[in-house]
Tab-separated table of C-alpha atoms and ligand atoms in Angstrom:
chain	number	residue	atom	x	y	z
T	1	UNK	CA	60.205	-51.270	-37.213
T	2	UNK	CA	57.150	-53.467	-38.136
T	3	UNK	CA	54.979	-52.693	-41.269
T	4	UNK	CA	51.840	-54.377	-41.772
T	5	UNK	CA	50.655	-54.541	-44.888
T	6	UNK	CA	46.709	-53.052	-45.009
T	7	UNK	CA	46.335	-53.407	-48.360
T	8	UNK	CA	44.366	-55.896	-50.446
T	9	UNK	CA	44.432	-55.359	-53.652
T	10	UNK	CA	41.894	-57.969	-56.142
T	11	UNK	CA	43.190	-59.822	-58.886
T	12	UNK	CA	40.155	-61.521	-60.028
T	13	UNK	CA	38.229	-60.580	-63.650
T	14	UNK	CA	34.830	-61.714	-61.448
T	15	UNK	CA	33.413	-58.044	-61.363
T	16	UNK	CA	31.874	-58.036	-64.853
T	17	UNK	CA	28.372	-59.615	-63.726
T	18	UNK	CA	27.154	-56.307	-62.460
T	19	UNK	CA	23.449	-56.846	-63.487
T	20	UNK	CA	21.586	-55.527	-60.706
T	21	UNK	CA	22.137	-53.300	-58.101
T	22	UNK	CA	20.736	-53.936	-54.187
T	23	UNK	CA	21.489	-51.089	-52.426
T	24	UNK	CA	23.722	-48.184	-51.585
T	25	UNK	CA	26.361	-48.527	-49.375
T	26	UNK	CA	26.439	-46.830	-46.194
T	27	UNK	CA	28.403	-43.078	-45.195
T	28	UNK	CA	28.087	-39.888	-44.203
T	29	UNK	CA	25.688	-37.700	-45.848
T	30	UNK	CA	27.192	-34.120	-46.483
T	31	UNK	CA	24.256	-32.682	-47.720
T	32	UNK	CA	21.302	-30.989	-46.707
T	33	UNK	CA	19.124	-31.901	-49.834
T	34	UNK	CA	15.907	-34.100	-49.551
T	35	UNK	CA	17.715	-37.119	-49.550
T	36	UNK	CA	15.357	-39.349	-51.352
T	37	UNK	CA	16.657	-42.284	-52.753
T	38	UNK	CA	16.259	-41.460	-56.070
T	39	UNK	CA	17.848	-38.228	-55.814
T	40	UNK	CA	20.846	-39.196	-54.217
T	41	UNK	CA	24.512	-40.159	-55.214
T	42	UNK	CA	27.102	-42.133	-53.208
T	43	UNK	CA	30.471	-41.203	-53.960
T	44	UNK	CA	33.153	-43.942	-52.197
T	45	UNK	CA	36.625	-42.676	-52.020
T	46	UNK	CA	39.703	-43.174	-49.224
T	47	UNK	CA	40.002	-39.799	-48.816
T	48	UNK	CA	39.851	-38.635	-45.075
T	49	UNK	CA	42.820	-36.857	-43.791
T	50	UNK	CA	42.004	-33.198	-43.054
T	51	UNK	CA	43.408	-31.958	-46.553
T	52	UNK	CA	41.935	-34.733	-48.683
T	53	UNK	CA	38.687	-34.443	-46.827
T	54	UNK	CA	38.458	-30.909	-47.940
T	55	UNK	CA	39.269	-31.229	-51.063
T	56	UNK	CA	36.625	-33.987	-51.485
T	57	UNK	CA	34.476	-31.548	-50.294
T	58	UNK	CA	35.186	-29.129	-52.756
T	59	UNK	CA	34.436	-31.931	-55.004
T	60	UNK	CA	31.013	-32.105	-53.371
T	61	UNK	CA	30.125	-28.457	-53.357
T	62	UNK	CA	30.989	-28.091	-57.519
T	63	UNK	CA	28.205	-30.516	-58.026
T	64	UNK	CA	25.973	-29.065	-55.920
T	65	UNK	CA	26.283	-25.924	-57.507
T	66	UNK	CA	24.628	-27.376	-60.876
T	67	UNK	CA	22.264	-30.514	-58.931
T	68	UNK	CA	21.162	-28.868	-55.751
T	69	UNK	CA	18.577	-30.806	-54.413
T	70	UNK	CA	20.576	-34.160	-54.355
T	71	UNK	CA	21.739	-35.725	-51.487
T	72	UNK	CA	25.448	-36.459	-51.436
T	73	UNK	CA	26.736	-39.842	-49.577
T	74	UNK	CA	30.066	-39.717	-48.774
T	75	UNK	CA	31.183	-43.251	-48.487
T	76	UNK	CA	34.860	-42.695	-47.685
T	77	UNK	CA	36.729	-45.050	-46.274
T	78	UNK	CA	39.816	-44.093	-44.467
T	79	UNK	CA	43.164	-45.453	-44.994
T	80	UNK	CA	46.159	-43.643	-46.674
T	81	UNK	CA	46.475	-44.784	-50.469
T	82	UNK	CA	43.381	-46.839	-50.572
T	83	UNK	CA	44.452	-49.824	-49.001
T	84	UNK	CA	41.238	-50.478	-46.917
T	85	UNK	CA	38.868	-48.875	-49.267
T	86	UNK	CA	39.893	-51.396	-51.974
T	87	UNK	CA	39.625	-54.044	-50.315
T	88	UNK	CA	35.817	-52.589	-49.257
T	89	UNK	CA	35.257	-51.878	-53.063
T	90	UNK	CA	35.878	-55.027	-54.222
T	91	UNK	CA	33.302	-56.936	-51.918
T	92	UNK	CA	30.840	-54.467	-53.017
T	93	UNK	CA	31.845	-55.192	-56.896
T	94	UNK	CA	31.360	-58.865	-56.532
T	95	UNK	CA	27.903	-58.365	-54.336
T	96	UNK	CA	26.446	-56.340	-57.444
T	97	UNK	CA	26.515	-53.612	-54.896
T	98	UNK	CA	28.950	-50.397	-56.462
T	99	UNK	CA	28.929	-47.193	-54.909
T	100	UNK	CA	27.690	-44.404	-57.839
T	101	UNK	CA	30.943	-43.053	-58.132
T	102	UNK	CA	34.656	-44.467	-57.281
T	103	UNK	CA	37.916	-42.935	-57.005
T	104	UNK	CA	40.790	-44.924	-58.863
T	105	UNK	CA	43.882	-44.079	-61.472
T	106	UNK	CA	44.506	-44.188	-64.485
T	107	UNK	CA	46.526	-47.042	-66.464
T	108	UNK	CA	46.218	-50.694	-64.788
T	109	UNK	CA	44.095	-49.099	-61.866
T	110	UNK	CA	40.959	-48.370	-64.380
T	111	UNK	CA	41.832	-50.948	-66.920
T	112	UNK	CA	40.829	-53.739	-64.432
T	113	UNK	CA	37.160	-51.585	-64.251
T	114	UNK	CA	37.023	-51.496	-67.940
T	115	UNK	CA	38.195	-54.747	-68.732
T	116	UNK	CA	35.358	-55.900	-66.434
T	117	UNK	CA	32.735	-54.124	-68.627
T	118	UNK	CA	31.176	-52.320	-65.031
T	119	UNK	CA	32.171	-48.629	-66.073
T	120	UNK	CA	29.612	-46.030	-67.430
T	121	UNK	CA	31.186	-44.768	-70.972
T	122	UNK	CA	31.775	-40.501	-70.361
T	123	UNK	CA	32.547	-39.990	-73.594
T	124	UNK	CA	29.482	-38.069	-73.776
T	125	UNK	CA	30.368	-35.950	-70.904
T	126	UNK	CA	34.077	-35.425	-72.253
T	127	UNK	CA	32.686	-33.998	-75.946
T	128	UNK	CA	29.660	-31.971	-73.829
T	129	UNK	CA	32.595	-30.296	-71.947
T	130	UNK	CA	35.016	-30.483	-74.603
T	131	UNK	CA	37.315	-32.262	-72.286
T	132	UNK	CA	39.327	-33.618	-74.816
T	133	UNK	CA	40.712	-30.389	-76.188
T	134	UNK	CA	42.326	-29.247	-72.773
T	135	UNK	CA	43.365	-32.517	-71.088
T	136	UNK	CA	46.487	-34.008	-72.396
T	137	UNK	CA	45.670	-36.426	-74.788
T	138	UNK	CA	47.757	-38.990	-72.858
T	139	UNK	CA	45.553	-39.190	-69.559
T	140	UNK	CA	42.785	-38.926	-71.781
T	141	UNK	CA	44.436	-41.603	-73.177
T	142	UNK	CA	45.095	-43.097	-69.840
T	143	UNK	CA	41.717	-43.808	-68.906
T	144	UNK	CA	40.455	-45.302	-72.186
T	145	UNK	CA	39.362	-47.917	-74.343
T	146	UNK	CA	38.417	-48.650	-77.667
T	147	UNK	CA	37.620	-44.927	-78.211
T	148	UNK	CA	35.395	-44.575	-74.917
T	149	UNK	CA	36.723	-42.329	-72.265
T	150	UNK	CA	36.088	-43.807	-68.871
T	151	UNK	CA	37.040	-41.817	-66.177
T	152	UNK	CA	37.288	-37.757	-65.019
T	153	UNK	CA	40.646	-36.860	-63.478
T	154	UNK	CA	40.757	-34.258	-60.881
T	155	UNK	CA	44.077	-33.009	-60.195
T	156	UNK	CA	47.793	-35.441	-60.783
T	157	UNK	CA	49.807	-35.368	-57.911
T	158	UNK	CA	53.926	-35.684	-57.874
T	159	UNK	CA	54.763	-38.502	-56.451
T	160	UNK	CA	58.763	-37.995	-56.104
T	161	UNK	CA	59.263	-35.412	-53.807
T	162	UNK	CA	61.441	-35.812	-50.715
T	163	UNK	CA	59.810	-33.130	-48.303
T	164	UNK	CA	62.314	-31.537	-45.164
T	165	UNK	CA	61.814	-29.681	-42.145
T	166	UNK	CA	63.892	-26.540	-42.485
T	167	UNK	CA	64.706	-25.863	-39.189
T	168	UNK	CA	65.770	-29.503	-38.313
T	169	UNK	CA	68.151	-29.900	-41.225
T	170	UNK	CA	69.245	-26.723	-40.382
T	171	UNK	CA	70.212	-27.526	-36.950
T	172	UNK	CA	72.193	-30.739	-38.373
T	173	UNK	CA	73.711	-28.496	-41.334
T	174	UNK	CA	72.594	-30.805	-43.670
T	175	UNK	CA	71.752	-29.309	-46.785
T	176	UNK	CA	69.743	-31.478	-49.560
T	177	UNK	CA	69.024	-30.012	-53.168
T	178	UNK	CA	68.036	-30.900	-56.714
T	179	UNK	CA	71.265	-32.500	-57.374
T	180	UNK	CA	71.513	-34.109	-53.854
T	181	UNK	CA	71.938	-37.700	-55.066
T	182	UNK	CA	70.525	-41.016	-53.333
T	183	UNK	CA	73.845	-41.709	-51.930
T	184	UNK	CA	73.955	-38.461	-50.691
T	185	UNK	CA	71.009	-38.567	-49.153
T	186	UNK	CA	71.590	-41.852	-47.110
T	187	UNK	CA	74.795	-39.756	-45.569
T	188	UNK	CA	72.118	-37.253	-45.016
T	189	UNK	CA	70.303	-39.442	-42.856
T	190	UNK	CA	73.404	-40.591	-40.931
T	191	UNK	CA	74.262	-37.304	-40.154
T	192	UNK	CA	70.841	-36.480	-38.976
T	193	UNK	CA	70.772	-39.237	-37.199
T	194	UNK	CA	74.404	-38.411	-35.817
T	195	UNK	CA	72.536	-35.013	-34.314
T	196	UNK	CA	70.251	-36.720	-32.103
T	197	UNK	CA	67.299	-36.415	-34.859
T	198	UNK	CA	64.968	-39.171	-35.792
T	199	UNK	CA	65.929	-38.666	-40.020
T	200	UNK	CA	63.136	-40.258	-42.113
T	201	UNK	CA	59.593	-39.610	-41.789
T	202	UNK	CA	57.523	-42.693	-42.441
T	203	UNK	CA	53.872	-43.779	-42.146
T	204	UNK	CA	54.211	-47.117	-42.206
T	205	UNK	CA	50.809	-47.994	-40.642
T	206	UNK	CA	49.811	-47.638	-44.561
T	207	UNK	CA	51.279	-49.883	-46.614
T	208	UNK	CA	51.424	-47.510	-49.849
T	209	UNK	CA	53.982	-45.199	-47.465
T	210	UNK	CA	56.672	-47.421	-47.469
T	211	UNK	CA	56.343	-48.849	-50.952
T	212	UNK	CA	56.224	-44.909	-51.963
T	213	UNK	CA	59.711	-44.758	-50.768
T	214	UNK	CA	60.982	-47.987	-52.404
T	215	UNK	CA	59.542	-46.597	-55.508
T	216	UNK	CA	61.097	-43.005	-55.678
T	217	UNK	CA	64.491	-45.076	-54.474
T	218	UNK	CA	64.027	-46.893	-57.405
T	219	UNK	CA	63.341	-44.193	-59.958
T	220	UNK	CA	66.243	-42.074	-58.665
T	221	UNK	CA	68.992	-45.004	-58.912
T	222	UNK	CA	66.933	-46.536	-62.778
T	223	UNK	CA	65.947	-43.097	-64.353
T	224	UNK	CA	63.240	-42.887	-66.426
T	225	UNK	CA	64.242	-45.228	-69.422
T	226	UNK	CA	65.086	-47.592	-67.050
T	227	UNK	CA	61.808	-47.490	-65.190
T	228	UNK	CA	59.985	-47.653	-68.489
T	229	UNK	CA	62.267	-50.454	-69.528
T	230	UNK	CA	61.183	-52.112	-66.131
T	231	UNK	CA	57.579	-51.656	-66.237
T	232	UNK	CA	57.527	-52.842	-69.696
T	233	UNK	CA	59.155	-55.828	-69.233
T	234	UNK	CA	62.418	-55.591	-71.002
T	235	UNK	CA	65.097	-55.591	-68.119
T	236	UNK	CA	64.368	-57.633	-65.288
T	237	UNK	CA	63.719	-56.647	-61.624
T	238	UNK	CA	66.870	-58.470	-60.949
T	239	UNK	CA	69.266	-56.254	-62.726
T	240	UNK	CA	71.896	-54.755	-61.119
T	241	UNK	CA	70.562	-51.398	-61.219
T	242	UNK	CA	67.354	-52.429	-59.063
T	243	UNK	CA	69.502	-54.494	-57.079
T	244	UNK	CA	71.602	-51.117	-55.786
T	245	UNK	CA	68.086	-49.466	-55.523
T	246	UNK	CA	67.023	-52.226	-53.134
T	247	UNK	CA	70.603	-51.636	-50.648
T	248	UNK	CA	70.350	-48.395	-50.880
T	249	UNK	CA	66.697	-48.505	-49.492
T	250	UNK	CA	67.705	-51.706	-47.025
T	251	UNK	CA	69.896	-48.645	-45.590
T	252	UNK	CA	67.252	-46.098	-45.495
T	253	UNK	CA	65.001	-48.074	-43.381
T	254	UNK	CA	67.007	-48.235	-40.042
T	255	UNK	CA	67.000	-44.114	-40.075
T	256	UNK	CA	63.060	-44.413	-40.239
T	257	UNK	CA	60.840	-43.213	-36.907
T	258	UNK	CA	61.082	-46.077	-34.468
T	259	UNK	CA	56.980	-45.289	-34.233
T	260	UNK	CA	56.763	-45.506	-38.295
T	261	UNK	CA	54.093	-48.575	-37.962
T	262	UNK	CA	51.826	-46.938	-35.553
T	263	UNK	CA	51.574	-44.378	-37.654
T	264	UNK	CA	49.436	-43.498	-40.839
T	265	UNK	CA	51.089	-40.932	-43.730
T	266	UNK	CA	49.137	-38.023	-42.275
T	267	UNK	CA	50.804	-38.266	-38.602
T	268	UNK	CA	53.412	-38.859	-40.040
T	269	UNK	CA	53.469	-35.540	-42.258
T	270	UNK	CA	52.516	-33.895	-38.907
T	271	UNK	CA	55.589	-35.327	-37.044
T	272	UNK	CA	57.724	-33.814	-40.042
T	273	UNK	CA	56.030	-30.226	-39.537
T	274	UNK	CA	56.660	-30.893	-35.447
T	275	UNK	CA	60.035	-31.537	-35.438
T	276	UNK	CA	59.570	-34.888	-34.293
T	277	UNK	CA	61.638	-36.579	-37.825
T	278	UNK	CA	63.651	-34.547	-40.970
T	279	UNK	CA	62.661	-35.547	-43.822
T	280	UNK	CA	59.657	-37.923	-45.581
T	281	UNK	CA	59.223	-39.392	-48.997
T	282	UNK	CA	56.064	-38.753	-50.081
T	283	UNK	CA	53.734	-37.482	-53.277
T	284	UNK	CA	52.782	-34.019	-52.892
T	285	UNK	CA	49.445	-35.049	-51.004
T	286	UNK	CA	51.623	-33.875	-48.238
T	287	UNK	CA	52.051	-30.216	-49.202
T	288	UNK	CA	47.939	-30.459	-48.879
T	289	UNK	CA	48.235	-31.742	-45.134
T	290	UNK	CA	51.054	-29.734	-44.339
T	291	UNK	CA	49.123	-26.389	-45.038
T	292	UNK	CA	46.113	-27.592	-43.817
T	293	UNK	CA	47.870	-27.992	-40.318
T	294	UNK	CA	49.040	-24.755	-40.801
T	295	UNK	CA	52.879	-24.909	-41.380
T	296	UNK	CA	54.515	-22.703	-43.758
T	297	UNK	CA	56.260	-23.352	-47.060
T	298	UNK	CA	59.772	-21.992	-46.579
T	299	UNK	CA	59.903	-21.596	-42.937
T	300	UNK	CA	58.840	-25.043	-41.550
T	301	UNK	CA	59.484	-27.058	-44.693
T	302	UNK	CA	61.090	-27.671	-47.969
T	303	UNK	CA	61.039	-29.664	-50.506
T	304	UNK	CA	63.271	-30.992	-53.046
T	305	UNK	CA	62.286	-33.617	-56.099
T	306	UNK	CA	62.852	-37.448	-54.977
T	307	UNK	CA	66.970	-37.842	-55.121
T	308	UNK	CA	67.799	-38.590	-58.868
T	309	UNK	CA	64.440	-37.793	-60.138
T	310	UNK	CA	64.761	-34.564	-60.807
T	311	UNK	CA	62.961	-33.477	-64.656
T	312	UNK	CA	60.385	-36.194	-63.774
T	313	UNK	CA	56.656	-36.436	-62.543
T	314	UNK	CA	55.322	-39.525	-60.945
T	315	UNK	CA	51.961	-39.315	-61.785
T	316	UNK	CA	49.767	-39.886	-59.151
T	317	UNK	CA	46.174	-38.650	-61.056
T	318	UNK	CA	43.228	-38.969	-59.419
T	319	UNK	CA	40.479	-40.155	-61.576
T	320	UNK	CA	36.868	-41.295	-60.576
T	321	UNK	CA	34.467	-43.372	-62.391
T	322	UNK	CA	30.593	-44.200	-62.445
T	323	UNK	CA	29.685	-47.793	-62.271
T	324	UNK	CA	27.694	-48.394	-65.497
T	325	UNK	CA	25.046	-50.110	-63.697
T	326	UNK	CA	24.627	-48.008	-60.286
T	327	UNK	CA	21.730	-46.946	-58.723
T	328	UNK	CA	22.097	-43.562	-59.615
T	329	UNK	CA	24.271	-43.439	-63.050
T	330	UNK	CA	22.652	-40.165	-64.379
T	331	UNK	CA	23.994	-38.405	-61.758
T	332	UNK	CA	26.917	-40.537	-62.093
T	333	UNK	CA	27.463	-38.432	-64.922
T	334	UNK	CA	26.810	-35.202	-63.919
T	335	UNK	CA	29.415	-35.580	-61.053
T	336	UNK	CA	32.107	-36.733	-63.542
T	337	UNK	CA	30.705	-33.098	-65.642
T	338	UNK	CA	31.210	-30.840	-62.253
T	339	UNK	CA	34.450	-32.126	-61.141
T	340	UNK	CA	36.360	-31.872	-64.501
T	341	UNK	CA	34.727	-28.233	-64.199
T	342	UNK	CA	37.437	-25.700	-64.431
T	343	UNK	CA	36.323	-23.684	-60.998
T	344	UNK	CA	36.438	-27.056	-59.456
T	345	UNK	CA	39.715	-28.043	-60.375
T	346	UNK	CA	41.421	-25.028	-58.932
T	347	UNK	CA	39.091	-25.314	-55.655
T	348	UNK	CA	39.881	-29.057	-55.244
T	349	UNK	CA	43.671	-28.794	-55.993
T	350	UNK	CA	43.996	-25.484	-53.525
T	351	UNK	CA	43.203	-28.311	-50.706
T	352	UNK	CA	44.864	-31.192	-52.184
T	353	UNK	CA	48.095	-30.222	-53.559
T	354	UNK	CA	47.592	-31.385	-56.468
T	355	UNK	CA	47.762	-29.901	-59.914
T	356	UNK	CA	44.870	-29.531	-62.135
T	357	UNK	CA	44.638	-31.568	-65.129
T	358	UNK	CA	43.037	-29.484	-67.515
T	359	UNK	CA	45.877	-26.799	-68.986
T	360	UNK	CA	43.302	-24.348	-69.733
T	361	UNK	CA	42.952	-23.331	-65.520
T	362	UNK	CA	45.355	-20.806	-64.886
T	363	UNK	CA	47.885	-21.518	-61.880
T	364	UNK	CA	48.786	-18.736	-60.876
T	365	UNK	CA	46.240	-18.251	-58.188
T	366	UNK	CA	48.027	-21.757	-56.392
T	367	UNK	CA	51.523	-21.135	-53.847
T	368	UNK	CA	54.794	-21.409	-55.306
T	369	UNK	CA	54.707	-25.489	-54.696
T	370	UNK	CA	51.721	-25.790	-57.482
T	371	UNK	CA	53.074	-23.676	-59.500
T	372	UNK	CA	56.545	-25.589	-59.532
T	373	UNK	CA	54.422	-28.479	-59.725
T	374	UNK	CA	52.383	-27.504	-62.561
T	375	UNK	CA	55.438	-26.745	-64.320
T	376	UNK	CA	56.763	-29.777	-63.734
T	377	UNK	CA	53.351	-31.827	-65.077
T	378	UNK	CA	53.791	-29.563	-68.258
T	379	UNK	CA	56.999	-29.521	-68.650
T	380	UNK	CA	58.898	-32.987	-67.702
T	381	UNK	CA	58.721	-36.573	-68.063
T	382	UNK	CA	56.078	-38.267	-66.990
T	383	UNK	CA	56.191	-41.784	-65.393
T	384	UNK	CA	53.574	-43.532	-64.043
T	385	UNK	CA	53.426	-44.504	-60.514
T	386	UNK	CA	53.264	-48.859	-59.330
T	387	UNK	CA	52.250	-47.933	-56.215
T	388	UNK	CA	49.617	-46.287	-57.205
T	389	UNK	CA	48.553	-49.151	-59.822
T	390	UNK	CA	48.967	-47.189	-62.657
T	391	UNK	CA	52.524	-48.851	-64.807
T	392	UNK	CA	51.575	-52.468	-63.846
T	393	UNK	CA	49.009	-54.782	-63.201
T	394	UNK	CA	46.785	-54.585	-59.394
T	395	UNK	CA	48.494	-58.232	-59.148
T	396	UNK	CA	51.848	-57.098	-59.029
T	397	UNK	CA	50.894	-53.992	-57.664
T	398	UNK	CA	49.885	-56.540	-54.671
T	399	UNK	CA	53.294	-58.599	-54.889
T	400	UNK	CA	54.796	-55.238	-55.027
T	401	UNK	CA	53.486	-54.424	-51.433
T	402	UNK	CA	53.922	-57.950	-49.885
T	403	UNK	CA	57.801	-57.768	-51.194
T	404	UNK	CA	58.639	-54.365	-49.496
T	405	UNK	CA	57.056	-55.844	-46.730
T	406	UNK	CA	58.721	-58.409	-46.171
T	407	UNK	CA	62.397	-56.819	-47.457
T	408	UNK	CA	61.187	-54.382	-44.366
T	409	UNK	CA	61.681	-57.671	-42.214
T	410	UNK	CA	64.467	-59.580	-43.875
T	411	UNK	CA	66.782	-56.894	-45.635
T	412	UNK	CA	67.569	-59.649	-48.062
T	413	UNK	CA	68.233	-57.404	-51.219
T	414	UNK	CA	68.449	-61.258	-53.538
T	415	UNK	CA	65.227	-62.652	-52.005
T	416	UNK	CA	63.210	-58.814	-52.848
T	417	UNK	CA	64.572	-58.642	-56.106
T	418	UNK	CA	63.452	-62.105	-57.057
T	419	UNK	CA	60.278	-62.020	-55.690
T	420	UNK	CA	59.534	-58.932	-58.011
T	421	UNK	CA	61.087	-60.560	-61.137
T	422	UNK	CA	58.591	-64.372	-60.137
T	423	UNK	CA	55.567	-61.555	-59.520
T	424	UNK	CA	56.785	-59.763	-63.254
T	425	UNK	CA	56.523	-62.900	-64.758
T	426	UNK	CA	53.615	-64.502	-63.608
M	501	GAL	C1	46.750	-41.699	-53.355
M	501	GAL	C2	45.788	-40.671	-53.892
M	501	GAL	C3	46.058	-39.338	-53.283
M	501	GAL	C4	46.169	-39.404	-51.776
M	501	GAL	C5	47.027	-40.585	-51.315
M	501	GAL	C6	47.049	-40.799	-49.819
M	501	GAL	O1	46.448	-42.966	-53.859
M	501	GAL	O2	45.928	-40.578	-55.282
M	501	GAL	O3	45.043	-38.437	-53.654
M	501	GAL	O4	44.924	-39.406	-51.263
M	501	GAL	O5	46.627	-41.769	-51.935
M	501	GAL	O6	45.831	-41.229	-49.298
C-alpha cells in the first residue's frame, strides 16, 4: 500500500497582517438571494462528501432562515479531514484574502487563528445567545482567549470508533465488542483475512485516515492519562507504551485494502457498507455517510468504541470562525448566531453524525448511534484529538502525518517513534 500524504498543514505566525481584504474567494453559490456583493457571505469549509455536504447545508438553510436575502458562497474544498482546504486557507491568509467564515477545531487548531490576531471576537454573539450557559464550559473554553470567545462549535464528533460490517464478520465468526482488546483485534484481522475477506477499511488517499488509525491505536494501548501525559509533554513518544502502539499498528497495516491509497475516507466507508472490507477506524463522520448511502445500523453495520478506548471521547468538534477583517464580518456574525442555534444543531448533526454541543437540545429525536454518542460526550472522558490539531501544535500535527507516512513505508517502529519524540521537542 502507498499513502501520500495530501496534507499541508502551516507553521508560520505570518497571518496576523490581515489589514485589507481584496476579494472573495471563488465557490458555489447555494443561494438564490440577490447576490450582491455586499450582501453576501463566503463560508470555506472541506466538507463535500454526500453526508457532510448536507449537513453544511443545513448549516446554510439555519441562516437563511433569519438573513434571507444574502447570498451564500460555498467555498468548500474537498478533501477528507481538511488536508487540501488548509493548505488553500493558508495562501488566502497570507494574500489578505480570508473567506468570511472558516471551519477549524478547537485547541491548537484555533489557537494558531487567535494567536495571529485575524479572528472576529463572538463574545458578543455567545452572551446575545447565552451560549455560555449551555455549552460546556470546557469547549467554550476550548476556543478562547483572554476572556474572548472565538469560535461557534456545531456538533463534536467521536473519533474512536472501530465501525464493522455485520454480515462480513459474521460470515468469518469473528465477533468484536467493548472489551475486544487491540491485540484481539489484530487476530481479528488475521482471521478475516484467513476467510478470504479484505479486513481493514482504509482511505488512505487522505492522509488524516491513516493517522486516525495510528491515533485510536495509540489511545487504546496509552489510555487516557497516558495520552494526556503524552500530549503534555511529560512521557516521551519513545516510551515503551507508544512503542507497542506503533507494532501493533505496523501489523494492522498489511490487513488494510490493497486499493486503500486510491481511495478517499468516504469510498472507503462505502466499500465497508458493500462488503468489499470488515471493518474501518474512523470518527463517527462515518455513521453520517453510512446512512446517507442508505445502509442500516444493525443490519449492515456495527460499531464498537476504538479497542481499549472504551469510557472515552475523542473529540473531534467542529468549530467555525469569522476572520476579523473579512469582507463581510457582520454577517460573519450572524452565521456564527444561526449555527449555534438549537434547531440547527439537531438539523446539522441528523446529517453529520455528530452530536450537538449545546446540552440544552434534546437527543432523543437522533438513532440509537447519537444517542450512545451523546451519552458518551456527557458522560466520559474527553481527549482531544492530534489528528485533528486540537492536543498539539499544527507543526507537529504536520510531523505527525509525515511520520505515519513514512512508518506506512518503512515499518521501522524505532525510526517512527523518534521522529515523534525530535517533532515533540522542537
Ligand atoms: C474532520 C471534521 C469532520 C469530517 C472529517 C472528514 O476534520 O471535523 O467533520 O468532516 O474531517 O472530512
Amino acid at each position: 500500500m502507498r499513502v501520500r500524504s495530501t496534507r499541508y498543514l502551516f507553521a508560520t505566525a505570518a497571518v496576523g497582517a490581515l489589514l485589507t481584504v481584496s476579494a472573495c474567494g471563488g465557490g458555489k453559490s447555494t443561494s438564490t438571494g440577490n447576490g450582491s456583493a455586499a450582501n453576501q457571505l463566503e463560508v470555506f469549509s472541506w466538507w463535500t462528501s454526500g453526508s457532510e455536504d448536507a449537513a453544511l447545508k443545513q448549516l446554510i438553510a439555519g441562516f437563511k432562515t433569519g438573513n434571507p436575502g444574502v447570498k451564500v458562497v460555498n467555498g468548500a474544498v474537498a478533501g477528507g479531514g481538511g488536508g487540501n482546504a488548509q493548505a488553500i486557507l493558508q495562501t488566502r491568509l497570507q494574500g489578505n484574502n480570508p473567506p468570511d467564515t472558516w471551519q477549524t477545531h478547537p485547541g491548537k487548531a484555533i489557537g494558531q487563528y487567535i494567536d495571529s490576531g485575524i479572528l472576529a471576537d463572538l463574545s458578543s454573539v455567545y452572551e446575545k445567545d447565552g451560549l455560555s450557559k449551555v455549552v460546556p464550559a470546557e469547549l467554550v473554553e476550548s476556543v478562547s482567549k483572554n476572556g474572548k470567545v472565538y469560535g461557534a462549535s456545531t456538533g463534536a464528533h467521536r473519533g474512536n470508533v472501530l465501525w464493522f460490517n455485520k454480515k462480513l464478520l459474521a460470515k468469518a465468526e469473528v465477533q468484536l465488542s467493548a472489551s475486544t482488546t487491540p491485540e484481539q483485534f489484530v487476530q481479528a484481522l488475521g482471521e478475516l483475512e484467513s476467510k478470504g475477506i479484505t479486513p481493514l477499511c482504509l482511505g488512505a488517499k487522505d492522509a488524516f485516515a491513516t493517522a486516525e488509525l495510528f491515533e485510536n491505536t495509540l489511545l487504546g494501548e496509552i489510555g487516557v492519562d497516558g495520552w494526556n501525559d503524552l500530549v503534555a509533554g511529560k512521557t516521551s513518544w519513545t516510551s515503551p507504551e507508544v512503542t507497542q502502539a506503533a507494532s501493533l499498528f505496523s501489523k494492522m497495516l498489511p490487513y488494510a485494502d490493497p486499493d486503500a491509497s486510491a481511495l478517499s475516507w468516504d469510498q472507503a466507508t462505502k466499500r465497508l457498507a458493500a462488503g468489499e472490507c470488515a471493518v474501518m477506524s474512523m470518527g463517527d463522520w462515518a455513521y453520517g455517510e453510512l446512512v446517507k448511502d442508505g445502509a442500516k445500523d444493525g443490519t449492515d453495520f456495527g460499531y464498537v468504541p476504538e479497542p481499549g478506548t472504551g469510557g472515552s471521547f475523542v473529540l473531534v468538534v467542529d468549530t467555525f470562525v469569522v476572520a476579523e477583517n473579512a469582507k463581510h464580518r457582520d454577517l460573519g456574525l450572524k452565521w456564527a448566531s444561526a449555527i449555534s442555534s438549537k434547531d440547527v444543531q439537531l438539523a446539522f448533526s441528523k446529517e453529520k453524525g455528530s452530536t450537538p454541543v449545546r446540552t440544552d437540545v434534546p437527543t432523543d429525536s437522533l438513532p440509537a448511534y447519537q444517542q450512545e454518542a451523546a451519552a458518551s460526550f456527557r458522560g466520559d472522558q474527553l481527549v482531544q484529538s492530534i489528528v485533528h490539531g486540537e492536543a498539539m501544535s499544527p507543526q507537529f500535527q504536520q510531523s505527525f502525518y509525515d511520520a505515519v507516512t513514512q512508518f506506512v513505508q518503512s515499518k521501522d517502529t524505532g525510526s517512527f517513534v523518534q521522529a515523534l519524540a525530535s517533532a515533540a521537542s522542537s
